[in-house]
mmCIF file of C-alpha atoms in Angstrom:
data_model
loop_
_atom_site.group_PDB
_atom_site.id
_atom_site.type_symbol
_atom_site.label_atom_id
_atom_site.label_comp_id
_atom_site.label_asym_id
_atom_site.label_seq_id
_atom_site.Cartn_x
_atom_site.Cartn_y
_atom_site.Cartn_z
ATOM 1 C CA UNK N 1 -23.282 3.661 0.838
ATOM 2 C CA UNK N 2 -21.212 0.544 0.228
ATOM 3 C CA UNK N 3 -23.135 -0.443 -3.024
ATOM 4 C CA UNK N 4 -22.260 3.303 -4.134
ATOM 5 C CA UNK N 5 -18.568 2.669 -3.505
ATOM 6 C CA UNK N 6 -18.566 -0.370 -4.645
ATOM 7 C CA UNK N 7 -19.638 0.958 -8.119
ATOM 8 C CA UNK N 8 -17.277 3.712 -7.696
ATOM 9 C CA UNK N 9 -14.253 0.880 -7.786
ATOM 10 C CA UNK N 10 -15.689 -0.624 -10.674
ATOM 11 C CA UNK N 11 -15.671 2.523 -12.583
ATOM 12 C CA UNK N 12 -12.652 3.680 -11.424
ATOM 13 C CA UNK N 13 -10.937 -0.017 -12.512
ATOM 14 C CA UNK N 14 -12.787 1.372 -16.128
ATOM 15 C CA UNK N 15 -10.914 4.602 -15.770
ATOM 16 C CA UNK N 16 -7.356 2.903 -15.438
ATOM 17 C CA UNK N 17 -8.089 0.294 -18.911
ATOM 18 C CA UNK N 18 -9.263 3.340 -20.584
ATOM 19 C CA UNK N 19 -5.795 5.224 -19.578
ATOM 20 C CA UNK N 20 -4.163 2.287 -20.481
ATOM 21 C CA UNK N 21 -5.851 1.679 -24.047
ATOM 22 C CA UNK N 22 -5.587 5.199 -24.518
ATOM 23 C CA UNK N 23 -1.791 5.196 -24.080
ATOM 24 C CA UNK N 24 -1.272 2.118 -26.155
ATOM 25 C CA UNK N 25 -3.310 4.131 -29.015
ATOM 26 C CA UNK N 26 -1.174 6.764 -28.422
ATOM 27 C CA UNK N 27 1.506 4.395 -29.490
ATOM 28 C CA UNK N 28 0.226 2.766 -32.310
ATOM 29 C CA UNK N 29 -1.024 6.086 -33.816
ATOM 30 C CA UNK N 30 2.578 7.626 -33.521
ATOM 31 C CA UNK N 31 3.576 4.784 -35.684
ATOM 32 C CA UNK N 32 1.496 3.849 -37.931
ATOM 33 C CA UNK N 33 -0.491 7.204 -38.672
ATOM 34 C CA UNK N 34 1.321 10.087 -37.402
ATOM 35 C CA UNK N 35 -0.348 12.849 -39.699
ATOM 36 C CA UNK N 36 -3.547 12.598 -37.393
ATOM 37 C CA UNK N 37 -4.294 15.213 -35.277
ATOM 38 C CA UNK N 38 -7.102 12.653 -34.088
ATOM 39 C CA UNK N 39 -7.218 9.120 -33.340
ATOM 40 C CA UNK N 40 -10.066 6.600 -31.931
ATOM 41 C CA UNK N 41 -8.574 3.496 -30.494
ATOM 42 C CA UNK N 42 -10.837 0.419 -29.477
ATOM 43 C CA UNK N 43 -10.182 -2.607 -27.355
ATOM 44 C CA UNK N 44 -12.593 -5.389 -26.317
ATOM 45 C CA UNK N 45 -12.228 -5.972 -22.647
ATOM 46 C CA UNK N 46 -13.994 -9.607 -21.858
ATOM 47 C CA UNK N 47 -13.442 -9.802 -18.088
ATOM 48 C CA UNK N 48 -12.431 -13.395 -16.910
ATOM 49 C CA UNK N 49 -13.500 -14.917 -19.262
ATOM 50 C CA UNK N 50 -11.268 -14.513 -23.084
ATOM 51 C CA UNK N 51 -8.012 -12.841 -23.636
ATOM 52 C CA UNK N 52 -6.527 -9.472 -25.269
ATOM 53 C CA UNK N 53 -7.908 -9.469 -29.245
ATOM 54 C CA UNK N 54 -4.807 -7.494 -30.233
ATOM 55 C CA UNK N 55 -1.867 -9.229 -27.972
ATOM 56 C CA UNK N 56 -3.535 -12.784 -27.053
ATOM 57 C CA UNK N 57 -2.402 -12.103 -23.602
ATOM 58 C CA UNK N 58 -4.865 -13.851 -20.965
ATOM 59 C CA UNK N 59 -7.120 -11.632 -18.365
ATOM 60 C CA UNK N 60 -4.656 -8.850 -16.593
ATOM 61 C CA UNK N 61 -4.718 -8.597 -12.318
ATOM 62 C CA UNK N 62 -7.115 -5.155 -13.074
ATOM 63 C CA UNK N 63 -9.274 -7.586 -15.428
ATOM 64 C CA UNK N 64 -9.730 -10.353 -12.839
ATOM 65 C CA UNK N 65 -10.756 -8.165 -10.336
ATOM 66 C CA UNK N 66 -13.140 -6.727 -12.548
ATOM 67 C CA UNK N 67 -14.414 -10.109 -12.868
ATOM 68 C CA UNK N 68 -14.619 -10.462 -9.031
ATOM 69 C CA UNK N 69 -16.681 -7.416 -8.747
ATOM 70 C CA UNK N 70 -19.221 -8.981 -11.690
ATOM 71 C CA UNK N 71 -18.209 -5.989 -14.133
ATOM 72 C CA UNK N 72 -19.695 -6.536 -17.478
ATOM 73 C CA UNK N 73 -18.114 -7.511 -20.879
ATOM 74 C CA UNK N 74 -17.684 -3.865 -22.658
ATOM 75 C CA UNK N 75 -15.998 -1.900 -25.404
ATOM 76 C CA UNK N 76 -13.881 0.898 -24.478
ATOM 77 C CA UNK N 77 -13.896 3.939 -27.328
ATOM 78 C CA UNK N 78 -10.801 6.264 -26.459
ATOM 79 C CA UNK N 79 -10.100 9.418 -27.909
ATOM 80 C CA UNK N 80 -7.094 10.849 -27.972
ATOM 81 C CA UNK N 81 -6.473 14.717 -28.590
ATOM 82 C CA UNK N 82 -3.067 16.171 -29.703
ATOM 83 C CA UNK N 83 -2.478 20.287 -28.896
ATOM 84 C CA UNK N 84 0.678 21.924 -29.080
ATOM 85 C CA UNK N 85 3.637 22.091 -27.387
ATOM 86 C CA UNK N 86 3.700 18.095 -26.879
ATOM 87 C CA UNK N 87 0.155 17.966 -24.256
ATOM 88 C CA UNK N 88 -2.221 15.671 -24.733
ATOM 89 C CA UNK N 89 -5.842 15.063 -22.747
ATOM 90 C CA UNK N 90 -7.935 11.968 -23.212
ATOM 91 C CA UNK N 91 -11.854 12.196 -23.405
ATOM 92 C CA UNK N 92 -12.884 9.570 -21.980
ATOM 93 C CA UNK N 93 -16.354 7.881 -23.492
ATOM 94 C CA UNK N 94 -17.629 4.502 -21.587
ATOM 95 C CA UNK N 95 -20.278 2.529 -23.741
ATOM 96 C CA UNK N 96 -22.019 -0.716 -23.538
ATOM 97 C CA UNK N 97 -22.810 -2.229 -26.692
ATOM 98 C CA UNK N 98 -25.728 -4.306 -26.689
ATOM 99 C CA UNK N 99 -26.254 -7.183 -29.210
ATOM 100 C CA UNK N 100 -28.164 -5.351 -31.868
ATOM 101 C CA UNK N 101 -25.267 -2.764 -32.587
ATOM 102 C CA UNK N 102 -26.819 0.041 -30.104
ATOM 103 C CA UNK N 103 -24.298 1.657 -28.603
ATOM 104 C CA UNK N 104 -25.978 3.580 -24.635
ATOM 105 C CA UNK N 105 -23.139 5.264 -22.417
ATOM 106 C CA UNK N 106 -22.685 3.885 -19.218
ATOM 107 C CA UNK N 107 -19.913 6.860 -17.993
ATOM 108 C CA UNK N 108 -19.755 10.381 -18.296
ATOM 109 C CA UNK N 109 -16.781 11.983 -20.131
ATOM 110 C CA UNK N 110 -13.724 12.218 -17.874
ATOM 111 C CA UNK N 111 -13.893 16.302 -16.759
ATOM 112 C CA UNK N 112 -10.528 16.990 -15.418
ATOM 113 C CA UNK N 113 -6.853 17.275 -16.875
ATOM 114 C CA UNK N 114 -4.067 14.496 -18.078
ATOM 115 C CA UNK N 115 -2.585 15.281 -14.560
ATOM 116 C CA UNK N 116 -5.886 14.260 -13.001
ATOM 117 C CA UNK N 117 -6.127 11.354 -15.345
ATOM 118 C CA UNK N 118 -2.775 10.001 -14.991
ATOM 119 C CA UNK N 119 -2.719 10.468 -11.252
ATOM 120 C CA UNK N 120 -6.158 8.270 -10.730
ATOM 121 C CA UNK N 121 -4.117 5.903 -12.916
ATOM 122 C CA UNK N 122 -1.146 6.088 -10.281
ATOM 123 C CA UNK N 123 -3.562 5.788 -7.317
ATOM 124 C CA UNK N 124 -5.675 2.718 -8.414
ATOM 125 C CA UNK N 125 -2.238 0.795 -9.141
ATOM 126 C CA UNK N 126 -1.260 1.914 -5.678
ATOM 127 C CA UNK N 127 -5.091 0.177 -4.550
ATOM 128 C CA UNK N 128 -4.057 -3.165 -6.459
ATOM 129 C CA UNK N 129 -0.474 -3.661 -4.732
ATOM 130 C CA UNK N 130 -2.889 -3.062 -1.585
ATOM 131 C CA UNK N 131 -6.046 -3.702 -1.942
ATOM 132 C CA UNK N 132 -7.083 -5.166 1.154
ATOM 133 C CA UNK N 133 -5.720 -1.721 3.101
ATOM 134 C CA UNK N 134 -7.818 -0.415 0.477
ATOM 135 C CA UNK N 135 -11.074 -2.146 1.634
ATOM 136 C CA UNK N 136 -10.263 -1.284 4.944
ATOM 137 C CA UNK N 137 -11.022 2.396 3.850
ATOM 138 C CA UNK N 138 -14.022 1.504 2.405
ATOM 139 C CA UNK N 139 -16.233 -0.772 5.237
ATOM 140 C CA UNK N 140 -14.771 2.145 8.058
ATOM 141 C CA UNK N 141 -16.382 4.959 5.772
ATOM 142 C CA UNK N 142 -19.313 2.679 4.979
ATOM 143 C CA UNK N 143 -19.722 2.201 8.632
ATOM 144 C CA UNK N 144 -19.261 5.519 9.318
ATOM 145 C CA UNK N 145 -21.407 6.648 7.027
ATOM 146 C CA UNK N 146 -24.362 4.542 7.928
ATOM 147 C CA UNK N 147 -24.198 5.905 12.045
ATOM 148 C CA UNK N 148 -24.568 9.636 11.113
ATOM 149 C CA UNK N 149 -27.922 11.341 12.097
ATOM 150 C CA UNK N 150 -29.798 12.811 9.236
ATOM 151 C CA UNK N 151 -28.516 16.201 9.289
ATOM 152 C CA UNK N 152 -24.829 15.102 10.762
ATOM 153 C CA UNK N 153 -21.662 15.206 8.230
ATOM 154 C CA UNK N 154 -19.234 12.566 7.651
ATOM 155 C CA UNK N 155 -16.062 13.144 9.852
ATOM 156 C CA UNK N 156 -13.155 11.065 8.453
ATOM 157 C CA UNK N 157 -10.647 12.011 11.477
ATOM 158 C CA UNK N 158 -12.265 9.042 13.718
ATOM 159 C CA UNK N 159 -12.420 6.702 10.559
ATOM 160 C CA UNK N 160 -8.824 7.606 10.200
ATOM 161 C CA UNK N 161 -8.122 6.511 13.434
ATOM 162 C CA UNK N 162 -10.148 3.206 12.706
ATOM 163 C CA UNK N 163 -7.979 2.769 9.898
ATOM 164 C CA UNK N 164 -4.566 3.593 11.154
ATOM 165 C CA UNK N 165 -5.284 0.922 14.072
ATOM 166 C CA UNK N 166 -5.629 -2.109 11.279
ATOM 167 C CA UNK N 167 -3.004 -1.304 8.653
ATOM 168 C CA UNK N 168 0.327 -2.068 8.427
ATOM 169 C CA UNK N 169 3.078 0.918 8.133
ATOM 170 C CA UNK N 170 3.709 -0.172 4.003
ATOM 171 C CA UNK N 171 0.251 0.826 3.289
ATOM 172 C CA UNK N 172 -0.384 3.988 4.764
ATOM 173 C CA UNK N 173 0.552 6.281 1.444
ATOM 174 C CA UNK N 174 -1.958 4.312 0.014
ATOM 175 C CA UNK N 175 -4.815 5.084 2.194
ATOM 176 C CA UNK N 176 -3.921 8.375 2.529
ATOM 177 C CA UNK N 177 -4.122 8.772 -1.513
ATOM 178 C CA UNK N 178 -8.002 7.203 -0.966
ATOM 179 C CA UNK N 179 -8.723 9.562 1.823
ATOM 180 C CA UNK N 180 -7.740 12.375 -0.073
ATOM 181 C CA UNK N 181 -9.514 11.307 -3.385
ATOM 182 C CA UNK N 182 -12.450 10.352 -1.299
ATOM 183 C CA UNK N 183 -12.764 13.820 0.166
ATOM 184 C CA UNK N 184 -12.478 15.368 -3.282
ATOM 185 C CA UNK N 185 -14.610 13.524 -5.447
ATOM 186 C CA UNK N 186 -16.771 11.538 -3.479
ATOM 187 C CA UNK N 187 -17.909 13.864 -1.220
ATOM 188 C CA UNK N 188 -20.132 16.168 -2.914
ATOM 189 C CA UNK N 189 -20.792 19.362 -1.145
ATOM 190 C CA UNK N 190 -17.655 21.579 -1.486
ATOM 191 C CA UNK N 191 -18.144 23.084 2.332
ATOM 192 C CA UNK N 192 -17.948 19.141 3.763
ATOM 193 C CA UNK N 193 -14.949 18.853 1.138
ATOM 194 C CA UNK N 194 -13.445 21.351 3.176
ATOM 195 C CA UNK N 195 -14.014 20.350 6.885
ATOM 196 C CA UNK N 196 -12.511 16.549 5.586
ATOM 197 C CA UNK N 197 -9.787 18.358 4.313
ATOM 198 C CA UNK N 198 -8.804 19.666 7.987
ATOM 199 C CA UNK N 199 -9.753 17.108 9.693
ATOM 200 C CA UNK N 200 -7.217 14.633 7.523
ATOM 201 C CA UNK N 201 -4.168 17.534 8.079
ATOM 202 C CA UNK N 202 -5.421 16.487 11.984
ATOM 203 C CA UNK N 203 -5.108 12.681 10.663
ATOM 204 C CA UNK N 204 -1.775 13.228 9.049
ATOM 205 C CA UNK N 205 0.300 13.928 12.057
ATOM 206 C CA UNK N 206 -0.211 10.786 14.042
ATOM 207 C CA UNK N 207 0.794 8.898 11.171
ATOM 208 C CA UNK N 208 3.847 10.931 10.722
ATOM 209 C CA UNK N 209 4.735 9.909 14.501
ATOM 210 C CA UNK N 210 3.618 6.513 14.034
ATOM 211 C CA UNK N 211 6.226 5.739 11.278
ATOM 212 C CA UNK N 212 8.797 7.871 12.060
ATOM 213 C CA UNK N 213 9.035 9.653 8.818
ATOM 214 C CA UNK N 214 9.421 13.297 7.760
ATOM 215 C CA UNK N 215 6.532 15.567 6.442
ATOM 216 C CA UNK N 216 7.715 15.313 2.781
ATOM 217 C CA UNK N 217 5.418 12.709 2.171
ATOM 218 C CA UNK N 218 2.964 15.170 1.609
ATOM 219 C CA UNK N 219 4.231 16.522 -1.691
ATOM 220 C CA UNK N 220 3.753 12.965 -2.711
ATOM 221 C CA UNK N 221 0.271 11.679 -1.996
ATOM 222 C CA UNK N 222 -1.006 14.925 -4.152
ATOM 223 C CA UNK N 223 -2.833 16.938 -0.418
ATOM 224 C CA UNK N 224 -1.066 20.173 -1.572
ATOM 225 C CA UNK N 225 0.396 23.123 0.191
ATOM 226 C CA UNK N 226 -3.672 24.068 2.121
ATOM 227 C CA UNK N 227 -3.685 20.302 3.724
ATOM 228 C CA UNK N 228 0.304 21.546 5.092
ATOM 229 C CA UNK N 229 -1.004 24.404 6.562
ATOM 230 C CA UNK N 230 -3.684 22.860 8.342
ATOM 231 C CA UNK N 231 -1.105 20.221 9.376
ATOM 232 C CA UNK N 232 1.072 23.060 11.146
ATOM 233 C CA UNK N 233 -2.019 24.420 12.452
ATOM 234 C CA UNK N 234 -3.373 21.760 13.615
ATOM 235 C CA UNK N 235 0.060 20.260 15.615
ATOM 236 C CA UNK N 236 -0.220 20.028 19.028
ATOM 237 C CA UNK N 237 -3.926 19.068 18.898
ATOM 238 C CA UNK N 238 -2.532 16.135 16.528
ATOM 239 C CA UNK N 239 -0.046 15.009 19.163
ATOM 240 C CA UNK N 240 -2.405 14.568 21.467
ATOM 241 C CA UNK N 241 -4.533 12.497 19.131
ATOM 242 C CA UNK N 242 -1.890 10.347 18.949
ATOM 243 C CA UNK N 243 -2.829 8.886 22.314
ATOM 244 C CA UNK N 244 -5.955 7.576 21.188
ATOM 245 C CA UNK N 245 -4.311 5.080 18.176
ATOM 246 C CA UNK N 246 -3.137 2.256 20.671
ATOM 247 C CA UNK N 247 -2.396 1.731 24.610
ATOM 248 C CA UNK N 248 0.910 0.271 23.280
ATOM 249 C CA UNK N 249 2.138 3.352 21.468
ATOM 250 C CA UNK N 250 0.772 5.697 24.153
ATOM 251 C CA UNK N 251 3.030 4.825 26.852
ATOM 252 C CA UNK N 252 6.031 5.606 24.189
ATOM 253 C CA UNK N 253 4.788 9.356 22.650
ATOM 254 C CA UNK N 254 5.762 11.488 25.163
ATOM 255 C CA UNK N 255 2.928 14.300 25.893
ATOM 256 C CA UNK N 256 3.170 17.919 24.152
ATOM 257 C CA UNK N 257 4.338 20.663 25.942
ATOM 258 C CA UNK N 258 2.981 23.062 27.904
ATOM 259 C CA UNK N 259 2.590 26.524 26.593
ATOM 260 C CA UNK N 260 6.144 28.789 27.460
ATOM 261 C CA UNK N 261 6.093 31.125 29.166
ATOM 262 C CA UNK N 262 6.889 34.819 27.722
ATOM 263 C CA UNK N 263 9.956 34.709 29.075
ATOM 264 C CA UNK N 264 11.255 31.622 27.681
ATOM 265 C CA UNK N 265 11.288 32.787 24.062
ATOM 266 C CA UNK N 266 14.284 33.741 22.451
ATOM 267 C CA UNK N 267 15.249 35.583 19.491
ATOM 268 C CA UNK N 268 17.129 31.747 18.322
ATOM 269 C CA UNK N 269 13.891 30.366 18.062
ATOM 270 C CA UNK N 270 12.234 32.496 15.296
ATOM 271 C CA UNK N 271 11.230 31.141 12.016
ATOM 272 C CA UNK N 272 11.899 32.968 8.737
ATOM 273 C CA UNK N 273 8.909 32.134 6.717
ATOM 274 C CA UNK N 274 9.991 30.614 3.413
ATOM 275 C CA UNK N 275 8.291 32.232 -0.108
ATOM 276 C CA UNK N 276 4.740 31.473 -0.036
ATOM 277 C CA UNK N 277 4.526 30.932 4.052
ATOM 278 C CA UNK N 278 1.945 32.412 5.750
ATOM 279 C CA UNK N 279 4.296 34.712 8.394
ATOM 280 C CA UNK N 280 1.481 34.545 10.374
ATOM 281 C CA UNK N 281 1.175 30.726 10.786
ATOM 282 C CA UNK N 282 4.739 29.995 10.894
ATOM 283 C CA UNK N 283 4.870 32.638 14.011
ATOM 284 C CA UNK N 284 1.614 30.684 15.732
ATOM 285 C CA UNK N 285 3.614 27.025 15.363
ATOM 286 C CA UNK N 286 7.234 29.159 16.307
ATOM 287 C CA UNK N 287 5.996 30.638 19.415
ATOM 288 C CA UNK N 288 3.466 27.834 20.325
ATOM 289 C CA UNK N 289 6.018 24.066 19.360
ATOM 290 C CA UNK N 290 9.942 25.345 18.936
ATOM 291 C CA UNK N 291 10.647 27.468 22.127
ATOM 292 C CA UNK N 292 13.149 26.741 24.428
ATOM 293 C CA UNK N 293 11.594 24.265 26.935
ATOM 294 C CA UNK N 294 11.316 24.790 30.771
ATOM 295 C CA UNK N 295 13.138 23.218 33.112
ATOM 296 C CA UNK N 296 10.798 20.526 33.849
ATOM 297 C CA UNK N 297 9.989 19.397 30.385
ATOM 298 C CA UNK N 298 12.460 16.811 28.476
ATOM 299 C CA UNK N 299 15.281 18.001 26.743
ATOM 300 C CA UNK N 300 14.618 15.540 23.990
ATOM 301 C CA UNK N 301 11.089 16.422 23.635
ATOM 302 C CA UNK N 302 11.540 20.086 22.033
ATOM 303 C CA UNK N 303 14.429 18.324 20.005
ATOM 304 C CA UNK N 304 11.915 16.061 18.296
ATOM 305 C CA UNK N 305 9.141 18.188 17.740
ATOM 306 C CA UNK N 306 11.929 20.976 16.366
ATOM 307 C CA UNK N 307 13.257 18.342 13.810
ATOM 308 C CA UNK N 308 9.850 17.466 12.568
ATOM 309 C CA UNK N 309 8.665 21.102 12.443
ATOM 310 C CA UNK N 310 11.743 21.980 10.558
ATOM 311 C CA UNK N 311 11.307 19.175 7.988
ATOM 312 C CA UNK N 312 7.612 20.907 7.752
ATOM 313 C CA UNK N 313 9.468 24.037 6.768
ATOM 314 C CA UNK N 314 11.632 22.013 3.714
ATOM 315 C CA UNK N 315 8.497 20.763 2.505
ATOM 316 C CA UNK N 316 6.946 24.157 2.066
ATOM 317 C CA UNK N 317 9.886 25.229 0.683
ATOM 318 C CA UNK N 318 10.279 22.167 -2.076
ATOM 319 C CA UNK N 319 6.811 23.317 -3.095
#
């Protein structure tokens, strides 16, 4: 497992120069040869060791670490598509050129959309500002991984505890951009895609607590409007989580409510769902998290659950 992820860094450090070559053939192409409906850009990359044969500059961060993880010397062939309307998608084609001129292809052609390509790019420059956070993620899967009985699946909620219990707050959209992409493309079998996928939304809400913030930062680490319904779903059980992060920040979460009774629930407290709610879900989380508390609970308790729950309901409805 950790030799496998290690290789997937490595290739995923090729995917970013590729992006980046391809974008500075995009460039010179517009320039120099803009009739083309089809250019082929190369660049030497010689990791640690030369410098750029077309700027002189000397080995980039991305290259260095390359170097560190003993990637070898290769040529990157980029091709770069034009359609209409101003799109563009890059095939991606890895090769390793041996001495006698053979060219033998070391990477598969990149399936997925600009989007997809451009927001790998995004993520792995969010790895190198933190990398070690980022390695973090990687032994507590490894670990993980290596414990499970033969026919037991990989659960990433008690990894993501793991996790949240090392890093620092700075980091966090960072490892939640590697969970997610780890889920996705690492993970193979679509049905465990899909259990990691709920059990992050269970992840998500401690970390929410934990710094404080609102729910919007879900519309920027790319989890989509499924992972926000499992988050609303999955709320009260996620509160409680929150207990098991530190015996520090335990004493301060205060614990969820009880269910209200019937009685308790006013009209005041109903939801409308926003377009493209689930009515249904909306009316779980309303009857279950907003209502009017009794008179043994906390009055500031309800207050802080109904501000997060409402910042929830801005999300969906920025979507």
């Amino acid at each position: 497992m950790k030799f496998r992820i290690l290789n997937w860094i490595k290739k995923s450090f090729q995917i970013h120069n590729a992006i980046a070559a391809a974008e500075a053939g995009a460039h010179n192409s517009r320039t120099t040869r803009p009739e083309t409906n089809y250019d082929h850009y190369d660049v030497e990359h010689v990791y640690g060791k030369g410098v750029d044969p077309d700027t002189g500059a000397p080995p980039s961060i991305i290259t260095q670490m390359l170097n560190s993880l003993e990637c070898e010397t290769a040529y990157t062939s980029v091709g770069i598509f034009r359609h209409g309307g101003g799109r563009e998608e890059y095939e991606l084609t890895w090769k390793k050129y041996k001495k006698d001129g053979d060219a033998t292809p070391i990477m598969p052609l990149l399936e997925d959309s600009l989007m997809t390509a451009m927001f790998l790019k995004r993520l792995l420059m969010g790895i190198i500002d933190g990398l070690i956070p980022f390695m973090l993620v990687v032994q507590a899967v490894a670990d993980a991984e290596e414990k499970l009985k033969p026919d037991e699946k990989l659960d990433l909620l008690p990894v993501s505890v793991t996790i949240l219990k090392q890093i620092p707050n700075r980091h966090l959209s960072i490892v939640i951009s590697v969970l997610n992409y780890v889920a996705r493309f690492i993970l193979p079998n679509s049905e465990k895609n899909l259990m990691n996928a709920k059990n992050m939304a269970r992840m998500l809400s401690p970390i929410f607590i934990r710094v404080e913030t609102e729910p919007t930062m879900l519309t920027k680490t790319g989890l989509g409007i499924d992972v926000l319904e499992c988050l609303l779903d999955h709320w009260d059980e996620a509160v409680a989580e929150i207990g098991n992060l530190s015996p520090a920040r335990n004493a301060a979460v205060p614990p969820p409510l009880p269910p209200p009774a019937p009685s308790e629930l006013t009209s005041t407290n109903s939801i409308q769902p926003v377009e493209g709610t689930s009515a249904e879900t909306l009316a779980t989380v309303s009857a279950a998290q907003i209502a009017t508390p009794s008179t043994k609970s906390s009055p500031k308790e309800p207050k802080k659950k109904f501000r997060l729950f409402k910042s929830c309901c801005r999300a969906r409805s920025d979507l």
